[in-house]
CSV table of C-alpha atoms in Angstrom, one decimal:
chain,number,residue,atom,x,y,z
A,256,MET,CA,9.2,-22.7,3.0
A,257,ASN,CA,10.2,-23.9,6.6
A,258,ARG,CA,7.8,-21.5,8.5
A,259,PHE,CA,9.3,-22.2,11.8
A,260,PHE,CA,12.7,-21.3,10.4
A,261,GLN,CA,10.9,-18.1,8.7
A,262,ARG,CA,9.5,-17.0,12.1
A,263,SER,CA,13.0,-17.5,13.5
A,264,VAL,CA,14.1,-14.7,11.7
A,265,GLY,CA,12.3,-12.4,13.3
A,266,LEU,CA,12.9,-13.8,16.7
A,267,ALA,CA,16.6,-13.8,16.1
A,268,VAL,CA,16.4,-10.1,15.1
A,269,ILE,CA,14.5,-9.2,18.3
A,270,PHE,CA,16.6,-11.0,20.5
A,271,ILE,CA,20.0,-10.0,19.2
A,272,VAL,CA,19.1,-6.4,19.4
A,273,LEU,CA,17.6,-6.9,22.7
A,274,LEU,CA,20.8,-8.6,23.9
A,275,GLY,CA,23.0,-5.8,22.4
A,276,ALA,CA,20.9,-3.0,24.4
A,277,GLY,CA,21.0,-5.2,27.8
A,278,LEU,CA,24.7,-5.5,27.6
A,279,LEU,CA,24.9,-1.6,27.2
A,280,VAL,CA,22.7,-1.0,30.1
A,281,TRP,CA,24.6,-3.5,32.3
A,282,GLY,CA,27.8,-1.9,31.4
A,283,ILE,CA,26.3,1.5,32.6
A,284,VAL,CA,25.1,0.0,35.7
A,285,VAL,CA,28.4,-1.7,36.6
A,286,THR,CA,30.3,1.5,36.2
A,287,ASP,CA,28.1,3.1,39.4
A,288,PRO,CA,27.2,6.2,37.5
A,289,PRO,CA,26.2,9.2,39.9
A,290,ALA,CA,22.6,9.2,40.6
A,291,LEU,CA,22.6,12.8,40.9
A,292,TRP,CA,24.1,15.9,39.0
A,293,ASP,CA,24.6,19.5,40.1
A,294,PRO,CA,23.9,21.8,36.7
A,295,VAL,CA,25.7,25.2,36.5
A,296,HIS,CA,23.5,28.6,36.7
A,297,LEU,CA,24.5,30.9,34.0
A,298,THR,CA,23.1,34.4,33.0
A,299,LEU,CA,23.8,35.6,29.6
A,300,ALA,CA,23.7,39.3,28.5
A,301,GLY,CA,22.2,39.9,31.9
A,302,ILE,CA,19.0,38.9,31.2
A,303,TRP,CA,18.8,35.0,30.0
A,304,GLN,CA,19.0,32.6,32.8
A,305,LEU,CA,20.0,29.1,31.8
A,306,MET,CA,21.3,25.7,33.4
A,307,TYR,CA,23.8,23.6,31.7
A,308,SER,CA,25.8,20.3,32.8
A,309,ALA,CA,29.2,19.8,31.5
A,310,GLU,CA,29.3,16.3,33.2
A,311,LEU,CA,30.5,13.8,30.7
A,312,PRO,CA,28.6,10.3,30.3
A,313,ASN,CA,31.1,7.6,31.6
A,314,LEU,CA,34.2,7.5,29.4
A,315,GLY,CA,34.6,3.7,29.9
A,316,VAL,CA,31.2,2.9,28.9
A,317,MET,CA,31.4,5.1,25.9
A,318,ALA,CA,34.9,3.5,24.7
A,319,ALA,CA,33.4,0.1,25.4
A,320,ALA,CA,30.7,0.9,23.2
A,321,LEU,CA,32.5,2.4,20.2
A,322,GLY,CA,34.8,-0.5,20.4
A,323,LEU,CA,32.1,-3.1,20.0
A,324,ALA,CA,30.5,-1.1,17.3
A,325,LEU,CA,33.7,-0.9,15.6
A,326,LEU,CA,34.5,-4.6,16.1
A,327,MET,CA,31.0,-5.3,14.5
A,328,VAL,CA,32.0,-3.2,11.4
A,329,LEU,CA,35.3,-4.7,10.9
A,330,PHE,CA,33.7,-8.3,11.2
A,331,VAL,CA,31.3,-7.6,8.4
A,332,VAL,CA,33.6,-5.7,6.3
A,333,ILE,CA,36.5,-8.4,6.6
A,334,SER,CA,34.1,-11.2,6.3
A,335,GLU,CA,32.7,-9.7,3.2
A,336,ARG,CA,36.1,-9.0,1.5
A,337,VAL,CA,37.0,-12.7,2.3
A,338,VAL,CA,34.1,-14.0,0.6
A,339,ALA,CA,34.4,-11.8,-2.3
A,340,SER,CA,38.1,-12.6,-2.6
A,341,ARG,CA,37.1,-16.3,-2.4
A,342,TYR,CA,34.8,-16.0,-5.5
A,343,ARG,CA,37.3,-14.2,-7.6
A,344,LYS,CA,40.4,-16.4,-7.0
A,345,ALA,CA,39.1,-19.8,-6.3
A,346,GLY,CA,39.2,-22.1,-9.3
A,347,THR,CA,36.8,-24.9,-10.2
A,348,GLU,CA,38.6,-27.2,-8.1
A,349,VAL,CA,38.0,-25.4,-4.9
A,350,THR,CA,34.3,-24.0,-5.5
A,351,LYS,CA,31.3,-25.6,-6.8
A,352,LEU,CA,29.6,-22.2,-7.6
A,353,THR,CA,28.5,-22.1,-11.3
A,354,LEU,CA,28.9,-18.2,-11.5
A,355,ALA,CA,32.1,-17.8,-9.5
A,356,PRO,CA,34.5,-15.6,-11.6
A,357,ARG,CA,37.3,-18.1,-12.0
A,358,THR,CA,34.6,-20.8,-12.9
A,359,VAL,CA,33.2,-18.6,-15.7
A,360,MET,CA,36.6,-17.6,-16.9
A,361,GLU,CA,37.8,-21.1,-17.1
A,362,ARG,CA,34.3,-22.2,-18.8
A,363,THR,CA,34.4,-19.2,-21.4
A,364,ARG,CA,38.2,-19.2,-22.1
A,365,GLY,CA,38.8,-19.3,-25.8
A,366,VAL,CA,35.3,-19.0,-26.7
A,367,PHE,CA,33.9,-15.7,-28.6
A,368,ALA,CA,29.9,-15.6,-27.9
A,369,GLY,CA,29.3,-12.7,-30.2
A,370,GLU,CA,29.4,-8.9,-29.3
A,371,ALA,CA,27.4,-8.1,-26.2
A,372,THR,CA,23.5,-7.1,-26.7
A,373,VAL,CA,20.7,-5.8,-24.7
A,374,THR,CA,17.3,-7.0,-24.5
A,375,VAL,CA,15.0,-4.5,-22.4
A,376,LEU,CA,11.9,-6.3,-20.4
A,377,ILE,CA,9.3,-3.9,-19.0
A,378,PRO,CA,7.1,-5.6,-16.9
A,379,ALA,CA,3.8,-3.3,-17.0
A,380,HIS,CA,0.4,-3.5,-15.3
A,381,ASN,CA,-1.9,-0.7,-16.4
A,382,GLU,CA,0.8,1.7,-17.2
A,383,GLU,CA,-0.3,3.7,-20.2
A,384,LYS,CA,0.4,6.8,-18.8
A,385,SER,CA,3.8,6.3,-17.4
A,386,ILE,CA,5.3,4.0,-20.2
A,387,PRO,CA,5.9,6.4,-22.8
A,388,ALA,CA,8.4,8.4,-20.8
A,389,THR,CA,10.2,5.2,-20.1
A,390,LEU,CA,10.1,4.1,-23.5
A,391,VAL,CA,11.5,7.7,-24.8
A,392,SER,CA,14.6,7.2,-22.4
A,393,LEU,CA,15.5,3.9,-23.8
A,394,MET,CA,15.2,5.2,-27.3
A,395,GLN,CA,17.5,8.1,-26.4
A,396,GLN,CA,20.3,6.1,-25.0
A,397,SER,CA,23.5,6.9,-26.2
A,398,THR,CA,23.6,3.1,-27.0
A,399,PRO,CA,20.3,1.9,-27.8
A,400,PRO,CA,19.0,-1.3,-26.8
A,401,ASP,CA,18.9,-4.0,-29.5
A,402,ARG,CA,15.2,-4.9,-28.4
A,403,ILE,CA,12.4,-3.5,-26.1
A,404,LEU,CA,9.6,-6.0,-25.0
A,405,VAL,CA,7.0,-4.7,-22.9
A,406,VAL,CA,5.8,-7.5,-20.8
A,407,ALA,CA,2.0,-6.6,-20.5
A,408,ASP,CA,0.5,-8.3,-17.3
A,409,ASN,CA,-3.3,-8.6,-17.0
A,410,CYS,CA,-3.8,-4.9,-18.2
A,411,THR,CA,-7.0,-3.3,-18.7
A,412,ASP,CA,-5.9,0.1,-20.0
A,413,ARG,CA,-4.3,1.1,-23.0
A,414,THR,CA,-0.8,0.0,-22.0
A,415,VAL,CA,-0.2,-2.5,-25.0
A,416,GLN,CA,-1.7,-0.1,-27.6
A,417,VAL,CA,0.6,2.7,-26.3
A,418,ALA,CA,3.6,0.3,-26.5
A,419,LYS,CA,2.8,-0.7,-30.0
A,420,GLU,CA,2.3,2.7,-31.1
A,421,HIS,CA,6.1,3.7,-30.0
A,422,GLY,CA,7.2,0.8,-32.3
A,423,VAL,CA,8.2,-1.8,-29.4
A,424,ASP,CA,7.3,-5.4,-29.1
A,425,VAL,CA,5.0,-6.6,-26.6
A,426,PHE,CA,4.4,-9.8,-25.0
A,427,GLN,CA,1.0,-10.6,-23.3
A,428,THR,CA,0.8,-12.8,-20.2
A,429,VAL,CA,-1.4,-15.9,-19.9
A,430,GLY,CA,-3.1,-16.7,-16.7
A,431,ASN,CA,-0.3,-15.2,-14.7
A,432,THR,CA,-1.4,-14.9,-10.9
A,433,HIS,CA,2.3,-14.2,-9.7
A,434,LYS,CA,2.4,-10.6,-10.3
A,435,LYS,CA,5.5,-9.1,-11.4
A,436,GLY,CA,7.7,-12.0,-11.1
A,437,GLY,CA,5.4,-14.5,-12.8
A,438,ALA,CA,5.0,-12.1,-15.8
A,439,LEU,CA,8.8,-11.9,-16.2
A,440,ASN,CA,9.0,-15.6,-15.8
A,441,GLN,CA,6.7,-16.1,-18.7
A,442,ALA,CA,8.7,-13.7,-20.9
A,443,LEU,CA,12.1,-15.1,-19.9
A,444,GLN,CA,11.0,-18.8,-20.7
A,445,ASP,CA,10.7,-17.8,-24.1
A,446,LEU,CA,13.6,-15.3,-24.4
A,447,LEU,CA,16.5,-17.0,-22.6
A,448,PRO,CA,16.8,-20.1,-25.0
A,449,THR,CA,17.3,-17.6,-27.9
A,450,LEU,CA,20.0,-15.6,-26.4
A,451,GLY,CA,23.8,-16.6,-26.4
A,452,ASP,CA,26.1,-16.2,-23.4
A,453,ASN,CA,27.1,-12.5,-24.1
A,454,ASP,CA,23.6,-11.6,-24.7
A,455,THR,CA,22.1,-9.3,-21.7
A,456,VAL,CA,18.6,-8.8,-20.4
A,457,MET,CA,17.8,-5.6,-18.7
A,458,VAL,CA,14.7,-5.7,-16.5
A,459,MET,CA,13.2,-2.1,-15.6
A,460,ASP,CA,10.1,-0.8,-14.3
A,461,ALA,CA,7.6,0.6,-16.2
A,462,ASP,CA,7.5,4.1,-14.4
A,463,SER,CA,11.6,4.8,-14.4
A,464,GLN,CA,13.6,6.4,-16.8
A,465,ILE,CA,17.4,5.5,-17.2
A,466,GLY,CA,20.3,7.8,-17.7
A,467,ASP,CA,21.5,8.4,-21.3
A,468,ASP,CA,24.9,6.6,-20.7
A,469,PHE,CA,23.3,3.8,-18.4
A,470,LEU,CA,23.4,1.1,-21.3
A,471,THR,CA,26.7,2.4,-22.8
A,472,GLU,CA,28.3,1.8,-19.6
A,473,ALA,CA,26.8,-1.5,-18.9
A,474,ILE,CA,28.0,-2.8,-22.3
A,475,ARG,CA,31.6,-1.7,-21.7
A,476,ARG,CA,31.4,-3.5,-18.2
A,477,PHE,CA,30.2,-6.5,-19.6
A,478,THR,CA,32.5,-6.6,-22.7
A,479,GLU,CA,35.7,-5.8,-20.5
A,480,ASP,CA,34.9,-8.6,-17.8
A,481,ARG,CA,33.2,-11.8,-19.1
A,482,ALA,CA,33.0,-12.9,-15.3
A,483,LEU,CA,30.8,-9.9,-14.6
A,484,MET,CA,27.2,-11.5,-14.5
A,485,ALA,CA,24.8,-8.2,-13.4
A,486,VAL,CA,25.1,-4.7,-13.5
A,487,GLY,CA,22.6,-2.5,-11.4
A,488,GLY,CA,21.3,0.9,-11.5
A,489,LEU,CA,21.6,3.7,-9.0
A,490,PHE,CA,18.2,5.1,-8.6
A,491,GLU,CA,17.3,8.6,-7.5
A,492,GLY,CA,13.9,10.1,-6.8
A,493,GLU,CA,12.0,12.2,-9.2
A,494,ASP,CA,11.2,15.9,-8.6
A,495,GLY,CA,7.9,17.1,-6.7
A,496,HIS,CA,5.8,15.4,-4.0
A,497,GLY,CA,6.6,18.2,-1.7
A,498,LEU,CA,8.3,17.4,1.8
A,499,LEU,CA,7.8,14.1,1.7
A,500,GLY,CA,9.5,13.8,-1.6
A,501,GLN,CA,12.4,15.6,-0.3
A,502,PHE,CA,12.7,12.9,2.3
A,503,GLN,CA,13.0,10.1,-0.2
A,504,ARG,CA,15.4,11.7,-2.3
A,505,ASN,CA,17.7,12.5,0.5
A,506,GLU,CA,17.3,9.0,1.3
A,507,TYR,CA,18.2,7.7,-2.2
A,508,ILE,CA,21.2,10.3,-2.6
A,509,ARG,CA,22.7,8.7,0.7
A,510,TYR,CA,22.2,5.4,-0.7
A,511,GLN,CA,24.0,6.3,-3.9
A,512,ARG,CA,26.7,7.7,-1.8
A,513,GLU,CA,27.1,4.4,0.0
A,514,ILE,CA,27.5,2.4,-3.0
A,515,ARG,CA,30.1,4.8,-4.4
A,516,ARG,CA,32.1,4.3,-1.2
A,517,ARG,CA,31.8,0.8,-1.7
A,518,LYS,CA,33.1,0.8,-5.2
A,519,GLY,CA,29.8,-0.2,-6.7
A,520,ARG,CA,29.7,-3.5,-4.7
A,521,VAL,CA,25.9,-3.4,-4.3
A,522,PHE,CA,23.4,-4.7,-1.6
A,523,VAL,CA,20.5,-5.0,-4.2
A,524,LEU,CA,20.4,-5.2,-7.7
A,525,THR,CA,17.5,-2.7,-8.0
A,526,GLY,CA,14.2,-4.0,-9.8
A,527,THR,CA,14.1,-0.2,-11.1
A,528,ALA,CA,16.7,-1.2,-13.7
A,529,SER,CA,19.5,-3.7,-13.9
A,530,VAL,CA,21.2,-5.6,-16.6
A,531,PHE,CA,21.8,-9.4,-16.4
A,532,ARG,CA,23.8,-11.8,-18.5
A,533,ALA,CA,21.6,-14.4,-20.1
A,534,SER,CA,23.7,-17.2,-18.9
A,535,ALA,CA,23.3,-15.8,-15.3
A,536,LEU,CA,19.7,-15.8,-15.4
A,537,ARG,CA,19.9,-19.4,-16.9
A,538,ALA,CA,22.2,-20.6,-14.0
A,539,VAL,CA,19.6,-19.2,-11.7
A,540,ALA,CA,16.7,-20.9,-13.2
A,541,GLU,CA,18.5,-24.3,-13.4
A,542,ALA,CA,19.5,-24.0,-9.6
A,543,ARG,CA,16.1,-23.5,-8.5
A,544,GLY,CA,14.6,-26.3,-6.4
A,545,SER,CA,17.8,-27.8,-5.6
A,546,GLN,CA,20.5,-25.1,-4.6
A,547,LEU,CA,18.1,-22.2,-4.4
A,548,PRO,CA,14.7,-21.7,-3.3
A,549,GLY,CA,11.9,-21.6,-6.0
A,550,ILE,CA,10.5,-23.8,-8.9
A,551,LYS,CA,13.0,-25.3,-11.2
A,552,GLY,CA,13.1,-23.6,-14.7
A,553,GLU,CA,12.0,-20.4,-13.3
A,554,VAL,CA,14.2,-17.2,-13.1
A,555,TYR,CA,12.3,-15.1,-10.3
A,556,ASP,CA,11.0,-17.0,-7.2
A,557,THR,CA,7.2,-16.0,-7.1
A,558,PHE,CA,7.0,-16.5,-3.5
A,559,ALA,CA,9.1,-13.9,-2.8
A,560,LEU,CA,7.8,-10.4,-1.7
A,561,THR,CA,10.7,-8.6,-2.9
A,562,GLU,CA,11.8,-10.1,-6.1
A,563,ASP,CA,14.8,-7.9,-6.9
A,564,ASN,CA,16.4,-8.5,-3.3
A,565,GLU,CA,16.0,-12.3,-3.7
A,566,LEU,CA,17.4,-12.6,-7.2
A,567,THR,CA,20.5,-10.7,-5.8
A,568,ILE,CA,21.1,-13.2,-3.0
A,569,ALA,CA,20.5,-16.0,-5.4
A,570,LEU,CA,23.0,-14.7,-7.9
A,571,LYS,CA,25.3,-14.1,-5.4
A,572,SER,CA,24.7,-17.6,-3.8
A,573,LEU,CA,26.0,-18.8,-7.0
A,574,GLY,CA,29.0,-16.7,-6.9
A,575,ALA,CA,28.2,-14.2,-9.3
A,576,LEU,CA,30.2,-10.9,-9.7
A,577,THR,CA,27.8,-7.8,-9.7
A,578,ILE,CA,28.3,-4.2,-9.7
A,579,SER,CA,26.5,-1.0,-9.8
A,580,PRO,CA,28.7,2.0,-11.5
A,581,VAL,CA,28.0,5.4,-10.8
A,582,ALA,CA,27.3,6.3,-14.7
A,583,CYS,CA,24.2,3.7,-14.4
A,584,THR,CA,21.6,6.0,-13.2
A,585,VAL,CA,17.8,5.7,-13.1
A,586,VAL,CA,15.2,8.1,-12.1
A,587,THR,CA,12.2,6.6,-10.4
A,588,GLU,CA,8.6,7.4,-9.2
A,589,LEU,CA,8.5,8.4,-5.5
A,590,MET,CA,5.5,7.7,-3.2
A,591,PRO,CA,3.2,10.6,-3.2
A,592,GLY,CA,1.4,10.0,0.3
A,593,TRP,CA,2.2,8.5,3.5
A,594,ARG,CA,-0.1,5.5,3.2
A,595,MET,CA,1.7,4.5,-0.2
A,596,LEU,CA,5.0,5.1,1.3
A,597,TRP,CA,4.0,2.6,4.2
A,598,ALA,CA,2.9,-0.1,1.8
A,599,GLN,CA,6.0,0.2,0.0
A,600,ARG,CA,8.5,0.1,2.8
A,601,LEU,CA,6.3,-2.7,5.0
A,602,ARG,CA,6.9,-4.8,1.6
A,603,TRP,CA,10.5,-4.2,1.4
A,604,GLN,CA,11.1,-4.8,4.8
A,605,ARG,CA,9.1,-8.0,5.1
A,606,GLY,CA,10.5,-9.3,1.7
A,607,ALA,CA,14.0,-8.9,2.8
A,608,LEU,CA,13.6,-10.8,6.2
A,609,GLU,CA,11.9,-13.6,4.3
A,610,ASN,CA,14.5,-13.9,2.0
A,611,LEU,CA,17.0,-14.4,5.1
A,612,GLY,CA,14.4,-17.1,6.2
A,613,GLU,CA,14.9,-18.9,2.8
A,614,TYR,CA,18.4,-18.9,2.5
A,615,GLY,CA,19.4,-19.1,6.2
A,616,LEU,CA,23.0,-18.1,7.7
A,617,THR,CA,25.5,-18.6,4.9
A,618,PRO,CA,28.7,-16.4,3.9
A,619,GLN,CA,26.5,-14.8,1.3
A,620,THR,CA,23.7,-13.7,3.6
A,621,LEU,CA,26.1,-12.7,6.6
A,622,ARG,CA,26.0,-9.2,5.3
A,623,TYR,CA,22.3,-9.0,4.9
A,624,TRP,CA,21.8,-10.2,8.3
A,625,ALA,CA,24.2,-7.6,10.0
A,626,GLN,CA,22.3,-4.8,8.1
A,627,GLN,CA,19.0,-6.1,9.6
A,628,ILE,CA,20.5,-6.4,13.1
A,629,ALA,CA,21.9,-2.8,12.6
A,630,ILE,CA,18.5,-1.5,11.4
A,631,GLY,CA,17.0,-3.0,14.6
A,632,TYR,CA,19.5,-1.4,17.0
A,633,GLY,CA,18.9,1.7,15.3
A,634,VAL,CA,15.3,1.7,15.7
A,635,LEU,CA,15.8,0.9,19.5
A,636,ALA,CA,18.2,3.7,19.9
A,637,LEU,CA,16.2,6.2,18.0
A,638,PHE,CA,13.2,5.3,20.2
A,639,SER,CA,15.1,5.7,23.3
A,640,TYR,CA,16.4,8.8,22.4
A,641,PHE,CA,13.0,10.3,22.2
A,642,ALA,CA,11.7,8.7,25.2
A,643,LEU,CA,14.7,10.0,27.2
A,644,ILE,CA,13.8,13.5,25.9
A,645,LEU,CA,10.3,13.1,27.0
A,646,LEU,CA,11.4,11.7,30.2
A,647,MET,CA,13.5,14.9,31.0
A,648,ILE,CA,10.5,17.2,29.9
A,649,LEU,CA,8.3,15.7,32.5
A,650,ALA,CA,10.9,14.9,35.3
A,651,MET,CA,12.4,18.6,35.2
A,652,ASP,CA,10.7,21.9,35.7
A,653,THR,CA,13.5,23.9,33.8
A,654,TRP,CA,15.5,22.9,30.5
A,655,VAL,CA,19.1,22.0,31.2
A,656,TRP,CA,21.6,22.1,28.1
A,657,PHE,CA,24.2,19.3,28.1
A,658,PRO,CA,27.0,20.9,26.0
A,659,PHE,CA,28.4,17.3,25.1
A,660,TRP,CA,25.1,16.1,23.6
A,661,LEU,CA,24.6,19.4,21.7
A,662,GLY,CA,28.1,18.7,20.2
A,663,ILE,CA,27.0,15.2,19.1
A,664,GLY,CA,24.0,17.1,17.6
A,665,VAL,CA,26.0,19.7,15.4
A,666,LEU,CA,27.9,16.4,14.3
A,667,PHE,CA,25.3,14.8,13.6
A,668,ALA,CA,23.8,17.8,11.4
A,669,ILE,CA,26.9,18.5,9.5
A,670,GLU,CA,26.9,14.7,8.6
A,671,ARG,CA,23.3,14.7,7.5
A,672,THR,CA,23.8,17.7,5.5
A,673,VAL,CA,27.1,16.8,3.6
A,674,THR,CA,26.1,13.2,2.8
A,675,ALA,CA,22.5,14.9,1.2
A,676,TRP,CA,24.8,18.1,-0.3
A,677,LYS,CA,24.4,16.6,-3.9
A,678,GLY,CA,20.7,17.1,-3.9
A,679,GLY,CA,20.9,21.0,-3.7
A,680,TRP,CA,19.5,23.7,-1.3
A,681,ARG,CA,16.4,22.1,-0.6
A,682,ALA,CA,17.9,18.6,0.4
A,683,ARG,CA,20.6,20.6,2.8
A,684,LEU,CA,17.8,22.7,4.4
A,685,VAL,CA,15.8,19.7,5.5
A,686,ALA,CA,18.9,17.7,6.7
A,687,VAL,CA,20.4,20.5,8.6
A,688,LEU,CA,17.3,20.7,10.7
A,689,ILE,CA,17.8,17.4,11.6
A,690,PHE,CA,14.4,16.8,13.2
A,691,PRO,CA,12.2,16.5,10.3
A,692,GLU,CA,14.3,13.7,9.1
A,693,LEU,CA,14.2,11.9,12.2
A,694,ILE,CA,10.4,12.0,12.2
A,695,TYR,CA,10.7,10.4,8.6
A,696,ASP,CA,13.1,7.7,10.1
A,697,CYS,CA,10.6,7.2,12.7
A,698,PHE,CA,8.0,6.5,10.1
A,699,LEU,CA,10.3,4.1,8.1
A,700,ASN,CA,11.4,2.5,11.8
A,701,LEU,CA,7.8,1.7,12.4
A,702,ALA,CA,7.4,-0.2,9.0
A,703,PHE,CA,10.5,-2.3,10.2
A,704,LEU,CA,9.1,-3.1,13.6
A,705,LYS,CA,5.7,-4.3,11.9
A,706,GLY,CA,7.7,-6.2,9.3
A,707,VAL,CA,9.8,-8.1,12.2
A,708,PHE,CA,6.9,-8.7,14.4
A,709,GLU,CA,4.4,-10.0,11.6
A,710,ILE,CA,7.3,-12.5,10.5
A,711,ALA,CA,7.7,-13.3,14.3
A,712,PHE,CA,4.4,-14.2,15.0
A,713,GLY,CA,3.7,-15.7,11.4
A,714,ARG,CA,1.0,-13.3,10.2
A,715,ARG,CA,0.6,-13.6,6.5
A,716,ALA,CA,2.1,-10.9,4.3
A,717,THR,CA,-0.2,-8.7,2.3
A,718,TRP,CA,0.4,-5.5,0.6
A,719,LYS,CA,-1.4,-3.1,-1.7
A,720,HIS,CA,-0.7,-2.6,-5.5
A,721,VAL,CA,1.1,0.8,-5.6
A,722,ASP,CA,-1.3,3.4,-7.5
A,723,HIS,CA,1.0,6.4,-8.7
A,724,GLY,CA,-2.0,8.3,-9.8
A,725,GLY,CA,-1.2,7.7,-13.3
A,726,ALA,CA,-3.2,4.6,-14.0
A,727,PRO,CA,-7.1,4.0,-13.3
A,728,ALA,CA,-8.5,2.9,-10.2
A,729,ASP,CA,-8.9,-0.5,-10.8
A,730,ALA,CA,-4.9,-0.6,-10.7
A,731,ALA,CA,-5.1,0.2,-7.0
A,732,LYS,CA,-6.8,-3.0,-6.1
A,733,GLU,CA,-5.4,-5.0,-3.0
A,734,VAL,CA,-3.0,-7.8,-3.8
A,735,SER,CA,-2.2,-10.6,-1.2
A,736,SER,CA,0.9,-13.2,-1.4
């Protein structure tokens, strides 16, 4: 990995975000805003004295900010559509991408590789308490998988025995030091040569349960569209874990809503549960070391902190068509404490940035760059909002109401509530109060900031194995990359 370029990812995000904020401040300054305002005094019911200001922010600045935001959104949407359309329509004489839809269609025309089958791989490290529910959810599928293979990696508990008691196959890794990605690579090295082009491989976590119709929908999609290379799951949080659990469930509900709005076009094929065509995984392994980062012959890049995000970018870089249908739901465990949530999100953020450093700025990564910059700008805006509120409290000896910003707050509360509506009354109550979720967002934003500054200053990434409370204490040992 080019460490200089990797560090430049963090620096680039910081520079672009500060540049955007600087342009906004410059726009405000040149419009010569009034230095003083004169709030109105009002008495309600003859007893409540209050002050308010009906003065609007500069309309020119607001129009310019809104216009720039819309231009950015249009740029991202149009560029994404252009890239997707090119892969779907361009023939082999135009694109050299081995998994581009037209390339796949031409290669497989007139060839029947058999009915679509599903082999499920479950990487497991000391999961004796959580894996039974996962296996049961697989066996209860409306279309059961053809084979289930538990990939037992350095287990010191009864994971292997529990898996065998449920009647599934077990693959035990040998000398693996590369965590989940290394374990899956060992299993796939044996498995992929035995599978045909119509066979598929599902990779799912040992602490998750998929919806009853997940595999039925995935097989239908693969059967109807032989150019489709991967089907991802739409995950939702399990019950429990109090207010912190509700924050995470609301977040996942909104992510589901976003993917539905995008008609299944997925950002990340979640490692929680996704199904891949075997031919796609073979193409990725073949391209490693030349077209893609990693070691030739390995499906997963074991240097990546977030292997699911990296594999998604790898597939898209080869032109693969992917989707996450609404019917493919998966329930995943939530982080039960703030410390574990911090470790999880720091790994996600740092891993996403490192993957951009590996792939650089390409048509396939443009959407991911825009996503990171948007998160960075959102972080700056949110903390600036809190800073201005604090400044006003310290500077004024009385509270002044601003109807314009109260109106913005009401719209924000409505948006929060509507987007979490599916989660029931608890989700709506947390959403409509706004500030609890803002505090949760601040926590996630701090994890983003730490990830950006760590990569910008070349700090080595470390994280802890997430102990969900179902495994022995030695499962929580610290792991470093």
